[in-house]
mmCIF file with all atom_site columns, C-alpha atoms in Angstrom:
data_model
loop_
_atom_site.group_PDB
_atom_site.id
_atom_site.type_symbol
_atom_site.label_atom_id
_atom_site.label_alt_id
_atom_site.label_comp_id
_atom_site.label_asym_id
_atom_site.label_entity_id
_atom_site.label_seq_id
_atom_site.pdbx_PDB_ins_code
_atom_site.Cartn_x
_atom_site.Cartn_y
_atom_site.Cartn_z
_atom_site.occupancy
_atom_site.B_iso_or_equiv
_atom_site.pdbx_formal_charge
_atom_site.auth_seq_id
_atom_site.auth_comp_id
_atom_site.auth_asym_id
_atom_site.auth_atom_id
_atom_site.pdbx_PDB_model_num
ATOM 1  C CA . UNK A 1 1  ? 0.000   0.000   0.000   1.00 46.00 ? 1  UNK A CA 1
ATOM 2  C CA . UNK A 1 2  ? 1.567   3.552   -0.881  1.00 47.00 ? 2  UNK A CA 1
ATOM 3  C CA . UNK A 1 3  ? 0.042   5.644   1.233   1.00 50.00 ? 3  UNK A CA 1
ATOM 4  C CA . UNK A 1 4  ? 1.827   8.479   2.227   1.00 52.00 ? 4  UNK A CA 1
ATOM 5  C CA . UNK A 1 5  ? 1.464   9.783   5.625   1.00 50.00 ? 5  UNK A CA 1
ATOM 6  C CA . UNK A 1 6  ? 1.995   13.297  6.801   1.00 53.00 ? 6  UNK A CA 1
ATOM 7  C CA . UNK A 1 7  ? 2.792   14.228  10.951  1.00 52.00 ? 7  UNK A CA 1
ATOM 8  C CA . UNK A 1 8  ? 2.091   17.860  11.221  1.00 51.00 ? 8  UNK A CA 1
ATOM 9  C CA . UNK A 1 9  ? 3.661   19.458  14.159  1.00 54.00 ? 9  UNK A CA 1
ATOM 10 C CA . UNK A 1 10 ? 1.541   20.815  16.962  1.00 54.00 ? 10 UNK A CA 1
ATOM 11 C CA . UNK A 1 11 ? -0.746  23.400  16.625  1.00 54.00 ? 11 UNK A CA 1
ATOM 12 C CA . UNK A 1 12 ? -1.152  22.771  12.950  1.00 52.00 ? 12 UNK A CA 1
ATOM 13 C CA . UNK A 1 13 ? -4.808  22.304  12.941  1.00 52.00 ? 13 UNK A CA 1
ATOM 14 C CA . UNK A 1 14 ? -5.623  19.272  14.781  1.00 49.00 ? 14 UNK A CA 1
ATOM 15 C CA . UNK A 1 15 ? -2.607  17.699  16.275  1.00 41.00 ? 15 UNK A CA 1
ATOM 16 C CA . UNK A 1 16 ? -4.048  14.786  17.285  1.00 44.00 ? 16 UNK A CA 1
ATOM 17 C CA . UNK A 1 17 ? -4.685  12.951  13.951  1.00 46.00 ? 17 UNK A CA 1
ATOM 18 C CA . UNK A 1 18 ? -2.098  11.669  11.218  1.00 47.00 ? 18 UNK A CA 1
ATOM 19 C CA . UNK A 1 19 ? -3.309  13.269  7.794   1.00 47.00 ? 19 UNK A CA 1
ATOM 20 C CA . UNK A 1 20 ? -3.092  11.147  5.157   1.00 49.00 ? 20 UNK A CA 1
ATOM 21 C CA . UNK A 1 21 ? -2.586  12.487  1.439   1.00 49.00 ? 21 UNK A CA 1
ATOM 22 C CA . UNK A 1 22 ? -3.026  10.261  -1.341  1.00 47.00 ? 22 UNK A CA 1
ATOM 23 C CA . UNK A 1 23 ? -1.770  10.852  -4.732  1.00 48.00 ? 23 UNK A CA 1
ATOM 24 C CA . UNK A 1 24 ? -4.171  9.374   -7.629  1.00 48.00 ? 24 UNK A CA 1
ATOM 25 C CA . UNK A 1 25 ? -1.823  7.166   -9.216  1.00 51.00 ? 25 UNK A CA 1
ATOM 26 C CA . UNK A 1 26 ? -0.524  5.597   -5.342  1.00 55.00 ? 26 UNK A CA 1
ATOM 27 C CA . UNK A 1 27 ? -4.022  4.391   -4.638  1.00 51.00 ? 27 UNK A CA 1
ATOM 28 C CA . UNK A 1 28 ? -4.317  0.565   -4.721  1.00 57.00 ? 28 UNK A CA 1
ATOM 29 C CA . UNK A 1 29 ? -7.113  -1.001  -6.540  1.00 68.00 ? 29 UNK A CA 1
ATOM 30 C CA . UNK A 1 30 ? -9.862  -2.174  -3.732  1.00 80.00 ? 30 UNK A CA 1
ATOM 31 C CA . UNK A 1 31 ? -10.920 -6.118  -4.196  1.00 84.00 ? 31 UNK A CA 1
ATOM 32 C CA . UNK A 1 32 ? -14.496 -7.412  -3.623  1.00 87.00 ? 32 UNK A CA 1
ATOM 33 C CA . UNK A 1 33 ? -14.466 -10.164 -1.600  1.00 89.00 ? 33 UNK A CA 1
ATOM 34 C CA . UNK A 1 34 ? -17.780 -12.781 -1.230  1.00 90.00 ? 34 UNK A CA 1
ATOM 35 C CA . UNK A 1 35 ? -17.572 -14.904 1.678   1.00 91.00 ? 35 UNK A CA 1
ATOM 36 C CA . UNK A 1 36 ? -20.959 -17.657 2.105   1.00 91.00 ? 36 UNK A CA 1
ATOM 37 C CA . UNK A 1 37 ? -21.364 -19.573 5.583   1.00 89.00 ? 37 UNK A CA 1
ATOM 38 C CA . UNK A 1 38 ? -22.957 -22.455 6.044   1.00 87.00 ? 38 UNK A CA 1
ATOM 39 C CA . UNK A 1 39 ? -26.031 -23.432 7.380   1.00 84.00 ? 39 UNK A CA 1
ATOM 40 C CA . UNK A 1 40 ? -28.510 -25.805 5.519   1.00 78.00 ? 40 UNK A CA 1
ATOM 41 C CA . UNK A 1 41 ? -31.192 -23.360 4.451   1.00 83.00 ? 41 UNK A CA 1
ATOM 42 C CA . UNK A 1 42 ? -29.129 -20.429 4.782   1.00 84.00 ? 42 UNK A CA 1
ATOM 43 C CA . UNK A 1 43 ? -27.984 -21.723 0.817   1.00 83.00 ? 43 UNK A CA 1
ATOM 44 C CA . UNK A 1 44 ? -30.915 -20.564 -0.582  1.00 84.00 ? 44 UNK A CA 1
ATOM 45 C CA . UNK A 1 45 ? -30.854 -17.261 1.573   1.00 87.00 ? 45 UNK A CA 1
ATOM 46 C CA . UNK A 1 46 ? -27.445 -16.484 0.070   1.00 87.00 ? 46 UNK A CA 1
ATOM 47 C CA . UNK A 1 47 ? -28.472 -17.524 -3.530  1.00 84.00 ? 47 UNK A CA 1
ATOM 48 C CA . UNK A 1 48 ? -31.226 -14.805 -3.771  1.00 87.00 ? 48 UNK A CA 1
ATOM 49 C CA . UNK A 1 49 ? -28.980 -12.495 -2.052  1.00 88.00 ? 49 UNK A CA 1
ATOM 50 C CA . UNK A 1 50 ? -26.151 -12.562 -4.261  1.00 90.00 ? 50 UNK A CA 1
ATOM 51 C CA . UNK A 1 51 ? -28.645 -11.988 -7.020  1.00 90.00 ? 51 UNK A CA 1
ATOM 52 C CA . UNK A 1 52 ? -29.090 -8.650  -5.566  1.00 91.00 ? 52 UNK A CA 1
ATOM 53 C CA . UNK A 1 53 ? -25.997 -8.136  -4.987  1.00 90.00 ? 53 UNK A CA 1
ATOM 54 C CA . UNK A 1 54 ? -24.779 -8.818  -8.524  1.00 90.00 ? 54 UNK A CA 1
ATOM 55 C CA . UNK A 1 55 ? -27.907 -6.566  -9.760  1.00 91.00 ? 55 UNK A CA 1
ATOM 56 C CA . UNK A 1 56 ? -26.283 -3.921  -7.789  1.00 91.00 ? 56 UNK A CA 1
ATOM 57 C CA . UNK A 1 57 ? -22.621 -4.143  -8.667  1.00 88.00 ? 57 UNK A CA 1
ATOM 58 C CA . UNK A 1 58 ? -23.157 -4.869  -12.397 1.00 88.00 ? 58 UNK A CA 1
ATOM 59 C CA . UNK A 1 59 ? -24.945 -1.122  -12.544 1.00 89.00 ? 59 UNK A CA 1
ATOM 60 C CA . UNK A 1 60 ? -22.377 0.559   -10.100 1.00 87.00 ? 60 UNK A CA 1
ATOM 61 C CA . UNK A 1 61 ? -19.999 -0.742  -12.636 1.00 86.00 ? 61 UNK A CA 1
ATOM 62 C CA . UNK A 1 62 ? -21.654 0.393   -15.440 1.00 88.00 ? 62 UNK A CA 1
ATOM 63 C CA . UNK A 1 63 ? -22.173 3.854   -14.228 1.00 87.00 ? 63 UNK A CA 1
ATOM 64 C CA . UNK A 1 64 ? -18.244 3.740   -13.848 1.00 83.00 ? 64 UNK A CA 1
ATOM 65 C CA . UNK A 1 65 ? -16.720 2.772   -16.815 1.00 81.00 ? 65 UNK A CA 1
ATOM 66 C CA . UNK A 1 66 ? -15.906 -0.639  -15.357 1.00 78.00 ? 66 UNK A CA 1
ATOM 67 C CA . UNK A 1 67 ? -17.914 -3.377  -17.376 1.00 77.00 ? 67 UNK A CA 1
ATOM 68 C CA . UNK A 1 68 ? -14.989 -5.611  -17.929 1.00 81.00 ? 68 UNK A CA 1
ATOM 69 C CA . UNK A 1 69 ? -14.439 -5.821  -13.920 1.00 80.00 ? 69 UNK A CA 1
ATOM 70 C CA . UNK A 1 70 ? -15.385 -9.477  -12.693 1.00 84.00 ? 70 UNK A CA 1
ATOM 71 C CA . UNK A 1 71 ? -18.078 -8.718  -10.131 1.00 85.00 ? 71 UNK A CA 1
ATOM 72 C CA . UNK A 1 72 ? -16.048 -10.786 -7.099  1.00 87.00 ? 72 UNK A CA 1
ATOM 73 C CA . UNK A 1 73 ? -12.268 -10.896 -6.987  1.00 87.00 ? 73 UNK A CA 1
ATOM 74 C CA . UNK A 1 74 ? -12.232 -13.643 -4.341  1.00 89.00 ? 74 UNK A CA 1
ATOM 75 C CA . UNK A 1 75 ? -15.018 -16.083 -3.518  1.00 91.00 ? 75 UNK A CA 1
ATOM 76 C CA . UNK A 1 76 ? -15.265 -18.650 -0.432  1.00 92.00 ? 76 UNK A CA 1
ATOM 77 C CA . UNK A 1 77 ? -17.107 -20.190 1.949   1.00 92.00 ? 77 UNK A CA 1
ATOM 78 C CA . UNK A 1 78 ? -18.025 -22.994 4.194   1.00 91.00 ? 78 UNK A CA 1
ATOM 79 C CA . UNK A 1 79 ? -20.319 -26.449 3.626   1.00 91.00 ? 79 UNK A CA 1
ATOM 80 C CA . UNK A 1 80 ? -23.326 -24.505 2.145   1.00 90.00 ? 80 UNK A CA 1
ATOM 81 C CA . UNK A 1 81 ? -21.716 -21.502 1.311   1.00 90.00 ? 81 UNK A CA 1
ATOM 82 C CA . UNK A 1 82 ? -18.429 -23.851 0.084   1.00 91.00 ? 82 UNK A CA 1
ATOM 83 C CA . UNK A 1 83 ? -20.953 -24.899 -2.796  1.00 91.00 ? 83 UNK A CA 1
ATOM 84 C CA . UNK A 1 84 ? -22.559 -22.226 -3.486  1.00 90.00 ? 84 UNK A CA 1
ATOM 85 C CA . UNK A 1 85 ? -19.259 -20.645 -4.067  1.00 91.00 ? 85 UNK A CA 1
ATOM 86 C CA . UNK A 1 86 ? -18.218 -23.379 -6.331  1.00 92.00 ? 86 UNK A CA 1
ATOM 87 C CA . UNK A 1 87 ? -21.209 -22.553 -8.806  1.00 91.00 ? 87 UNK A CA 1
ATOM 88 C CA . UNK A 1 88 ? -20.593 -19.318 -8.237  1.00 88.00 ? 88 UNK A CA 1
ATOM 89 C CA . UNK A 1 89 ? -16.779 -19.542 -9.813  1.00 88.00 ? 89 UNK A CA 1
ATOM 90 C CA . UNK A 1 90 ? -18.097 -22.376 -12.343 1.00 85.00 ? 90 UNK A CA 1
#
């Protein structure tokens, strides 16, 4: 992460916070991330969630200029959520 962080000395406005300033071409990429727990009926739960979820993201992309983006850079989960995930990726 390139971050750069800035101390200003005391009584430079307020002395008790660390200013960060970030320069447009420093600032990492942000991931999405999709994580499904288990639970037996919770599967079906998360199956009509993630459609609105994917409604949502597919239109925030649009409205950005990021179509190409995959919706979920990392997908995972556990028994239920383990399978769903596997569809998910298939």
């Amino acid at each position: 992460m390139n971050l750069a962080l800035k101390v200003y000395p005391k009584g430079y406005g307020n002395n008790r916070r660390l200013r960060m300033s970030n320069k447009l071409n420093t600032i990492p990429i942000k991931q999405r991330a999709l994580v499904l727990q288990g639970g037996g009926s919770l599967g079906a739960y998360e199956a009509g969630a993630y459609m609105g979820i994917y409604e949502f993201l597919s239109n925030w992309d649009k409205d950005h200029w990021k179509e190409k983006r995959s919706t979920f850079d990392i997908i995972a989960g556990t028994s239920i959520g383990a399978i769903n995930s596997a569809v998910l990726v298939s």
